[in-house]
XYZ file of N, CA and C in Angstrom:
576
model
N 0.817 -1.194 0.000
C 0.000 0.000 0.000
C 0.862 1.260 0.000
N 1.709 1.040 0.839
C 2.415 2.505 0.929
C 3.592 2.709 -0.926
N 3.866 1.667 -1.527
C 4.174 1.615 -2.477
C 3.130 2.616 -3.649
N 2.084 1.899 -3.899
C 0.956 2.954 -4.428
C 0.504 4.152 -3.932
N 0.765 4.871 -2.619
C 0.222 6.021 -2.205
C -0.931 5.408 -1.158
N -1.548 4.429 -0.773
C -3.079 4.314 -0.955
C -2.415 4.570 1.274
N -3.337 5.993 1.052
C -3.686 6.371 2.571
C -4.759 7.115 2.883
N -5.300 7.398 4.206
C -6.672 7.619 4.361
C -6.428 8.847 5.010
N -6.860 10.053 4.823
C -6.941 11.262 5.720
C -7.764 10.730 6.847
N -6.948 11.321 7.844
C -7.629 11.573 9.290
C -7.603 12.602 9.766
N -8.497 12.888 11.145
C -8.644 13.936 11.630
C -8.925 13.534 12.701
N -8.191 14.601 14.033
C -8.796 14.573 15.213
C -9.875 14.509 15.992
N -10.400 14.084 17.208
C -11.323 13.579 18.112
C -11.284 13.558 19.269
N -11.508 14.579 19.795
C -10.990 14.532 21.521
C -12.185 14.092 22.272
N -13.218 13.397 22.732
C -13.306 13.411 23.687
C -13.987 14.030 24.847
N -14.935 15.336 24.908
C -14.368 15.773 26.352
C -15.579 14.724 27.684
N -16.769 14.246 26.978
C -17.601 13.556 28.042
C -17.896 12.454 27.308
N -19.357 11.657 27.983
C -19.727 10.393 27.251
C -20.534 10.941 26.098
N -21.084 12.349 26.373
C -21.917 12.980 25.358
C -21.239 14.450 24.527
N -20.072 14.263 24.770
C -19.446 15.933 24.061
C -18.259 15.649 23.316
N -17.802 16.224 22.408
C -16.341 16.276 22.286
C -15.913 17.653 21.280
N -14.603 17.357 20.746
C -14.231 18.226 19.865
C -13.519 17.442 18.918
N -14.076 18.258 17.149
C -13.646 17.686 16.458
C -12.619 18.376 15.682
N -11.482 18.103 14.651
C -11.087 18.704 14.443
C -11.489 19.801 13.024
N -11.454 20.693 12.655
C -11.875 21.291 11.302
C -10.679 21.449 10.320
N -11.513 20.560 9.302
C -10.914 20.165 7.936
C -10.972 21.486 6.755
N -10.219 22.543 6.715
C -10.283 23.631 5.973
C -9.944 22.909 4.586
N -10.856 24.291 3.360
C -9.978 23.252 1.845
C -11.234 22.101 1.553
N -11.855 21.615 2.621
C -12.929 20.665 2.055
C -14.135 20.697 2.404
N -15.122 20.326 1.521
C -16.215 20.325 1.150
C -17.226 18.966 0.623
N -18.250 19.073 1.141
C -18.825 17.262 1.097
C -19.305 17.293 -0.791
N -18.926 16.328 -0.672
C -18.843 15.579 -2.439
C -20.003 16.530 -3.301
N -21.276 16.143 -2.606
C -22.465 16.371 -3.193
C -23.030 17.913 -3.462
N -22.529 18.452 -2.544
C -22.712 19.738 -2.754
C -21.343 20.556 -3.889
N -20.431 19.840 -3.830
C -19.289 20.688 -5.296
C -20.517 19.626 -6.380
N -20.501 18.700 -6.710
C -21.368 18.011 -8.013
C -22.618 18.734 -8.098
N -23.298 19.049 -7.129
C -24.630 19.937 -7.325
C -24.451 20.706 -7.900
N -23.254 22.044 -7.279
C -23.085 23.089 -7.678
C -22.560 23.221 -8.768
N -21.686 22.091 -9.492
C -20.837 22.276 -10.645
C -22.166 21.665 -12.003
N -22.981 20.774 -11.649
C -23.985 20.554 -12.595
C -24.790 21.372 -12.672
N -25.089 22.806 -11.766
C -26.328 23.669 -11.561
C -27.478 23.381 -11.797
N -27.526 22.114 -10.957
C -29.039 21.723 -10.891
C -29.901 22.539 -10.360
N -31.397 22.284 -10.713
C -32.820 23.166 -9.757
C -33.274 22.273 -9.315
N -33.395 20.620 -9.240
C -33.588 20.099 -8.001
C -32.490 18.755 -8.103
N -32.362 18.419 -7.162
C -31.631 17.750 -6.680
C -32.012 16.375 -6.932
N -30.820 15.012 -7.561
C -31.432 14.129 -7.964
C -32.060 13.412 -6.487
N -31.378 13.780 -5.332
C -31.815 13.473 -4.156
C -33.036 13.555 -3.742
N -33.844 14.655 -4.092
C -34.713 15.691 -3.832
C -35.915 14.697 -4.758
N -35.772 14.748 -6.186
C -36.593 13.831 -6.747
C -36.068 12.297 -6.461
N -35.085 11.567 -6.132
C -35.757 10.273 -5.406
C -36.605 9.976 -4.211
N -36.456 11.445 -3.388
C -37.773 11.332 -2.219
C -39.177 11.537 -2.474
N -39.288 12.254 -3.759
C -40.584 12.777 -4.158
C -41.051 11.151 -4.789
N -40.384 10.154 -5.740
C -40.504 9.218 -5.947
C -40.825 8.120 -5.372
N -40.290 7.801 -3.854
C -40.498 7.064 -2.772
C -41.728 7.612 -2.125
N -42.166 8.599 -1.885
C -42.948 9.603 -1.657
C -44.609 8.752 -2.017
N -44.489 9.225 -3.416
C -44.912 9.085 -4.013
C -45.993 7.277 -4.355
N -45.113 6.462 -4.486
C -44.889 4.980 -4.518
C -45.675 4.347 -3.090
N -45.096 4.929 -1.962
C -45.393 4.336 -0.846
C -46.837 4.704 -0.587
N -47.749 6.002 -1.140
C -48.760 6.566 -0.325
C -49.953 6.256 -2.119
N -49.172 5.913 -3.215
C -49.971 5.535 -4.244
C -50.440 6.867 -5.180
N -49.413 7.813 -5.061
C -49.918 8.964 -5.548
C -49.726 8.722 -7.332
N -51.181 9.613 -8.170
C -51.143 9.651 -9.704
C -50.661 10.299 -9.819
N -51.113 10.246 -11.156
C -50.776 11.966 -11.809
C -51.341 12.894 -11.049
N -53.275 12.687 -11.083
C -54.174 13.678 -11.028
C -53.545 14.002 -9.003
N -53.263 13.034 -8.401
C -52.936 13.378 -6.866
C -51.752 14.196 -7.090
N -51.073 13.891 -7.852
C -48.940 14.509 -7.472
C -49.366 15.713 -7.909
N -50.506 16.237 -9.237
C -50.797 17.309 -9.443
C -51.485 18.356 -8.565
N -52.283 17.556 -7.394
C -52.983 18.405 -6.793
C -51.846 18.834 -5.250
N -51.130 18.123 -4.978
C -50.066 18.227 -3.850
C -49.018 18.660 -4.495
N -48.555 20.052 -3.968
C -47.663 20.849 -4.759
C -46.191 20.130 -4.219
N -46.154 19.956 -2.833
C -44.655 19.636 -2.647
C -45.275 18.477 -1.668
N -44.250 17.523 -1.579
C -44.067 16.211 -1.201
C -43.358 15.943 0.101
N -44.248 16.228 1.170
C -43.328 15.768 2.694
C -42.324 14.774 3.006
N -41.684 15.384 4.152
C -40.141 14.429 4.008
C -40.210 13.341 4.395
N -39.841 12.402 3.542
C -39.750 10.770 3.806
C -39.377 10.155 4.457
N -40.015 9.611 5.402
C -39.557 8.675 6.686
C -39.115 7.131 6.163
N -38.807 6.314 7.045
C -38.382 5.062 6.790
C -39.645 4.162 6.826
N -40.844 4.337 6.816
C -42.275 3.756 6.714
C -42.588 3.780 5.217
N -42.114 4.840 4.469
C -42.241 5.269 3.381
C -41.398 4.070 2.378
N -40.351 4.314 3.308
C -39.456 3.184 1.829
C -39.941 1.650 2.197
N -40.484 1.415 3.147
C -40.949 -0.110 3.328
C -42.165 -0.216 2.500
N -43.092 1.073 2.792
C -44.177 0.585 1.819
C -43.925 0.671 0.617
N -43.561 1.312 -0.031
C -42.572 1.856 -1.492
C -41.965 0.228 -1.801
N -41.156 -0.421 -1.259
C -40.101 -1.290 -1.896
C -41.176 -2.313 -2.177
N -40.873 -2.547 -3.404
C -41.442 -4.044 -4.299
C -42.874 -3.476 -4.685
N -43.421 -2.412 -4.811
C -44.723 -1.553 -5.470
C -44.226 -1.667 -6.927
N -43.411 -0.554 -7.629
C -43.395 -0.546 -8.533
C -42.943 -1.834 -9.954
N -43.568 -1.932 -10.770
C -43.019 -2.556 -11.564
C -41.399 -2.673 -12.237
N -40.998 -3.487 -12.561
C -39.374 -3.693 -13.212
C -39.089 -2.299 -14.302
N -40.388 -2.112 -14.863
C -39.906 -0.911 -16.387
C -40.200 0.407 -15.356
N -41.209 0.460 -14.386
C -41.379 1.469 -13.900
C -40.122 1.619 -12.897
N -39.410 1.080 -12.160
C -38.154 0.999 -11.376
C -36.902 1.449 -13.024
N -36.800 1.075 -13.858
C -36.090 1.495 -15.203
C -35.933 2.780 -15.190
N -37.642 3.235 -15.509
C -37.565 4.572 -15.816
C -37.522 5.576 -14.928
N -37.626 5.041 -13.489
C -37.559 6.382 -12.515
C -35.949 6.256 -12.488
N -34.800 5.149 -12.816
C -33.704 5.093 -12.412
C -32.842 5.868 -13.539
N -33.455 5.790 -14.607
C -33.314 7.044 -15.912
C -33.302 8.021 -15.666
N -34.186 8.333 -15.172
C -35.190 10.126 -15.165
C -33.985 10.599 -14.041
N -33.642 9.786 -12.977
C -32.607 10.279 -11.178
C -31.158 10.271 -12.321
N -30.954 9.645 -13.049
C -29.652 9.175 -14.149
C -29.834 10.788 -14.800
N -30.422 11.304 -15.343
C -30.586 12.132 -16.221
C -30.779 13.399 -15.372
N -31.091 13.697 -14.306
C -31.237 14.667 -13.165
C -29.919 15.023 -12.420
N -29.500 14.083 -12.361
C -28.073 14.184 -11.301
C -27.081 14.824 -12.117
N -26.933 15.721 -13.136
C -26.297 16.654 -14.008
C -25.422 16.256 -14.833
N -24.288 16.667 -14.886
C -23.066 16.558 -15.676
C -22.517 15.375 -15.155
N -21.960 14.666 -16.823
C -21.280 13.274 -16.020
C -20.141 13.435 -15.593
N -19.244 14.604 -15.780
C -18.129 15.131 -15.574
C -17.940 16.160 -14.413
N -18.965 15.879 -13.441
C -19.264 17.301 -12.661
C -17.837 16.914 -11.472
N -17.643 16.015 -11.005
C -16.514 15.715 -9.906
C -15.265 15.972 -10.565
N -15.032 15.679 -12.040
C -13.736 15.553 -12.920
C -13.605 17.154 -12.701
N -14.696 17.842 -13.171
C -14.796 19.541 -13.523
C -14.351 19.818 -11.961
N -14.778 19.426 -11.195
C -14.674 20.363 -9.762
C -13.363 20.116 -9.721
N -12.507 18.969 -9.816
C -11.308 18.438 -8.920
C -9.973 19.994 -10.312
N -10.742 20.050 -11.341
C -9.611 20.313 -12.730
C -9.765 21.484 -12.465
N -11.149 22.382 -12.010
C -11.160 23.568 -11.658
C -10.439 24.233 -10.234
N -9.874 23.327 -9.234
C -9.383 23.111 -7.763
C -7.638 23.639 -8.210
N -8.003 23.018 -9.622
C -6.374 22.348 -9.565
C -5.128 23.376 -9.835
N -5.940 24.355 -11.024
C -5.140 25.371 -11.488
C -3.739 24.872 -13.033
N -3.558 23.680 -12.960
C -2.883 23.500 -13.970
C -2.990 21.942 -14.210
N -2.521 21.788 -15.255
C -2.778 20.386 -15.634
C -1.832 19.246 -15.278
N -0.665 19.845 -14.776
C 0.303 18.623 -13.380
C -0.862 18.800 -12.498
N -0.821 20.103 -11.845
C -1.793 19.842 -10.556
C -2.654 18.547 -10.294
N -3.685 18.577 -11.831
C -4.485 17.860 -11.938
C -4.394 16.642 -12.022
N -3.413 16.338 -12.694
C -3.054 14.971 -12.711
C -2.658 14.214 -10.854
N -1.865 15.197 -10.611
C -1.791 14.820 -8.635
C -2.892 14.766 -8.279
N -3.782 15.660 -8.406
C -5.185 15.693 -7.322
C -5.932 14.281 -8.279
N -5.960 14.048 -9.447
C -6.747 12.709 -9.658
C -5.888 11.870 -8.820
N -5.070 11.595 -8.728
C -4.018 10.677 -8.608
C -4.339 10.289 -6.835
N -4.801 11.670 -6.388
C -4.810 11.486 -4.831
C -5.849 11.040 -4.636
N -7.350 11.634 -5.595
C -8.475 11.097 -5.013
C -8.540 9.793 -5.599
N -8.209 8.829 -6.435
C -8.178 7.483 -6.714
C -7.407 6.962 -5.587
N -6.639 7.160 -4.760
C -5.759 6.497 -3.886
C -6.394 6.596 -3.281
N -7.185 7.875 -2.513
C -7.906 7.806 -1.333
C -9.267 7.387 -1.559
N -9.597 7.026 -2.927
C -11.236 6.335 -2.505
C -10.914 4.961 -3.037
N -9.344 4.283 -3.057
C -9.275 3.019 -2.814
C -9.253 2.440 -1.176
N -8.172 3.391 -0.763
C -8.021 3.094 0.917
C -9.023 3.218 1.722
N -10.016 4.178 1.191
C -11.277 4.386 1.908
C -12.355 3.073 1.961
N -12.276 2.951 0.223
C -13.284 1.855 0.154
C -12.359 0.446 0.383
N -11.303 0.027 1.075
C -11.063 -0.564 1.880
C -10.790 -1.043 2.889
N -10.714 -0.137 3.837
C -11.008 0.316 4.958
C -12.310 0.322 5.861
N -13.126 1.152 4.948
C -14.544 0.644 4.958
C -15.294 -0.479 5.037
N -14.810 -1.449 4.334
C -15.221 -2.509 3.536
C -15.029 -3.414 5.385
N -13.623 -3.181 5.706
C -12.947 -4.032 6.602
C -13.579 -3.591 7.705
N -14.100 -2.799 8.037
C -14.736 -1.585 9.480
C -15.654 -1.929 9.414
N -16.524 -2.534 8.081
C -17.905 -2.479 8.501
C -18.579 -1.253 8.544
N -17.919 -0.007 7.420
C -18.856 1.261 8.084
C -19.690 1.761 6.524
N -20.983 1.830 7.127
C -22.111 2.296 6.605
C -22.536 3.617 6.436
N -23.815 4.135 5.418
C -23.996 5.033 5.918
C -23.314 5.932 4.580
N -22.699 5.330 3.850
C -21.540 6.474 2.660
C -22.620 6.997 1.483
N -22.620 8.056 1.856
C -22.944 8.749 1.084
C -22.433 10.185 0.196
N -22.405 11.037 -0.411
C -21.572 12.352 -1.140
C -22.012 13.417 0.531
N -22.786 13.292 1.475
C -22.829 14.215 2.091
C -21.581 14.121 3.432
N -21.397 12.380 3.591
C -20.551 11.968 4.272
C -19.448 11.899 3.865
N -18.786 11.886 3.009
C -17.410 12.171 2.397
C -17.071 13.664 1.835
N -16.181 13.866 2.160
C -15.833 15.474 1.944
C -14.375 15.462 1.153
N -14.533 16.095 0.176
C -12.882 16.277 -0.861
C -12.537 17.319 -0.202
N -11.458 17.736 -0.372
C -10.313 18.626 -0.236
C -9.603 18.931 -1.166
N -10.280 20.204 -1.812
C -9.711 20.983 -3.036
C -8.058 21.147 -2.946
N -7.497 21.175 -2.197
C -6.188 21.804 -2.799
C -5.368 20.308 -2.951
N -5.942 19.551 -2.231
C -4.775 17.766 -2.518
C -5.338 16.530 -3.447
N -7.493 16.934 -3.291
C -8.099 15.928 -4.160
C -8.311 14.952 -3.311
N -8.086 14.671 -1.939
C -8.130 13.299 -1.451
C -9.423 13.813 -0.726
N -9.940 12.198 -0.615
C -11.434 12.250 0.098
C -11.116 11.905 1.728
N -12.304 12.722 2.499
C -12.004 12.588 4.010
C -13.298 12.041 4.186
N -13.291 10.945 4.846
C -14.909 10.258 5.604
C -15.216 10.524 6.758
N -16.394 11.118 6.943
C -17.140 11.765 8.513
C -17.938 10.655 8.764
N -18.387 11.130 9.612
C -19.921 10.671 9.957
C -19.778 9.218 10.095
N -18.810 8.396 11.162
C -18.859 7.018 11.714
C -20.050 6.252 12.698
N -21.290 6.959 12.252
C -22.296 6.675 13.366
C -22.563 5.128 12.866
N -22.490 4.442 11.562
C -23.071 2.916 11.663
C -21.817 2.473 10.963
N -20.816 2.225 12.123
C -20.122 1.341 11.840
C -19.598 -0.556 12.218
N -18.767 -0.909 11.723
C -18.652 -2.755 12.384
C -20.025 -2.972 12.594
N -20.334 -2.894 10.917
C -21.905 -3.683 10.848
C -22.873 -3.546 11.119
N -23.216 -1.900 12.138
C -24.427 -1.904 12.323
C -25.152 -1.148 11.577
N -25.058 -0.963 10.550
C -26.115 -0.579 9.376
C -26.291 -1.970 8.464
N -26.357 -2.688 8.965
C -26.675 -4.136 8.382
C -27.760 -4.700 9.199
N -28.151 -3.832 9.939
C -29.026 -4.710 11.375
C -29.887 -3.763 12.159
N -29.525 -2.549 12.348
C -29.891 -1.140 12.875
C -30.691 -0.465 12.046
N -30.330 -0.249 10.609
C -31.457 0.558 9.508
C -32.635 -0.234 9.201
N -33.845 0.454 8.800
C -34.890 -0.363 8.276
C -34.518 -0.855 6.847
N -34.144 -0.397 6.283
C -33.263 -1.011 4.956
C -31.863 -1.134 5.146
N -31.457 -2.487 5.347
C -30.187 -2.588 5.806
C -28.931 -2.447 4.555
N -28.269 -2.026 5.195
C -26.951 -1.961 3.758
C -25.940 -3.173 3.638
N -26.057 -3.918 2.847
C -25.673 -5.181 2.816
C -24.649 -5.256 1.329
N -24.284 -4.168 0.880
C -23.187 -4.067 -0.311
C -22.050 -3.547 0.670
N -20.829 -4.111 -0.011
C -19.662 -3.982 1.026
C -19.313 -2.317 0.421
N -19.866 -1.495 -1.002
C -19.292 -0.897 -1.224
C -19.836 -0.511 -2.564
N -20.504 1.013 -3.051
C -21.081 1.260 -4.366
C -20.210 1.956 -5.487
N -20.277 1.286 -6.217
C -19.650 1.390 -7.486
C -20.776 2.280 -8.477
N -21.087 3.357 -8.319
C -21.831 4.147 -8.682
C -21.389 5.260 -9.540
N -21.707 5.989 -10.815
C -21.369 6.770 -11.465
C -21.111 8.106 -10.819
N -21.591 8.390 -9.646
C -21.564 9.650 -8.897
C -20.070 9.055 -7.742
């Protein structure tokens, strides 16, 4: 590992009770989802329409209903139980199209990291760092058992490109057992 680069940013954790501590602040970075939002200039969020979708699915809303309810209350975990296994195989297709086609530019992370970078060595280092660090991450992960990864929980760091992971609340497996939809992929291989 140390041959390839492959290391994991950390950050401090003090501690001060069973219920307090201090963390340390990561200047330079910013959580995934919000540089891809901002660099695709979306008006809603592919996030935003998969809740309206689940939303939607779980409570049986049409056309003539989704038309008469202007905005779509926030989705609890009752929602995705009744929701899962409703829709049909082409209808699961095409809402996974429509979130495919919403979530902006396919280049929006490439654009953020090349716009960070200032020159085209730069760039080549900062790819170079964030492939190392979302190998070590997603093995690390994998080995920890930690759940829960999402673009709001991982944060880049514009000036080096490497990814930093927050948010250890379901880890060593317990988002396999603890969530109402348990996470049972060691790890997503996802276009975003």
């Amino acid at each position: 590992s140390r041959g390839r680069g492959l290391q994991m940013r950390t950050f401090h954790v003090s501690p001060l009770s069973e219920r307090s501590g201090l963390i340390e602040f990561l200047g330079n970075s910013f959580p995934l989802l919000g540089l891809v939002n901002r660099e695709a200039h979306l008006k809603e969020s592919a996030f935003e329409r998969h809740q309206q979708f689940i939303k939607e699915f779980a409570h049986g809303l049409g056309k003539r209903k989704r038309a008469e309810q202007d905005e779509v209350g926030p989705t609890e975990h009752a929602d995705y139980l009744k929701a899962f296994g409703k829709p049909s195989k082409e209808d699961s297709i095409a809402i996974l199209d429509e979130l495919r086609n919403a979530s902006g530019a396919k280049d929006a992370l490439r654009n953020v990291i090349f716009a960070s970078a200032g020159s085209a060595e730069s760039f080549v280092m900062m790819r170079q760092a964030f492939a190392s660090s979302l190998a070590a991450s997603s093995i690390c992960g994998y080995i920890a058992g930690v759940g829960d990864r999402h673009l709001d929980n991982i944060l880049l760091d514009i000036s080096t490109g490497s990814l930093i992971h927050i948010d250890f609340g379901y880890a060593f497996g317990t988002a396999t057992t603890h969530l109402p939809i348990p996470e049972l992929a060691p790890f997503r291989a996802t276009p975003e």
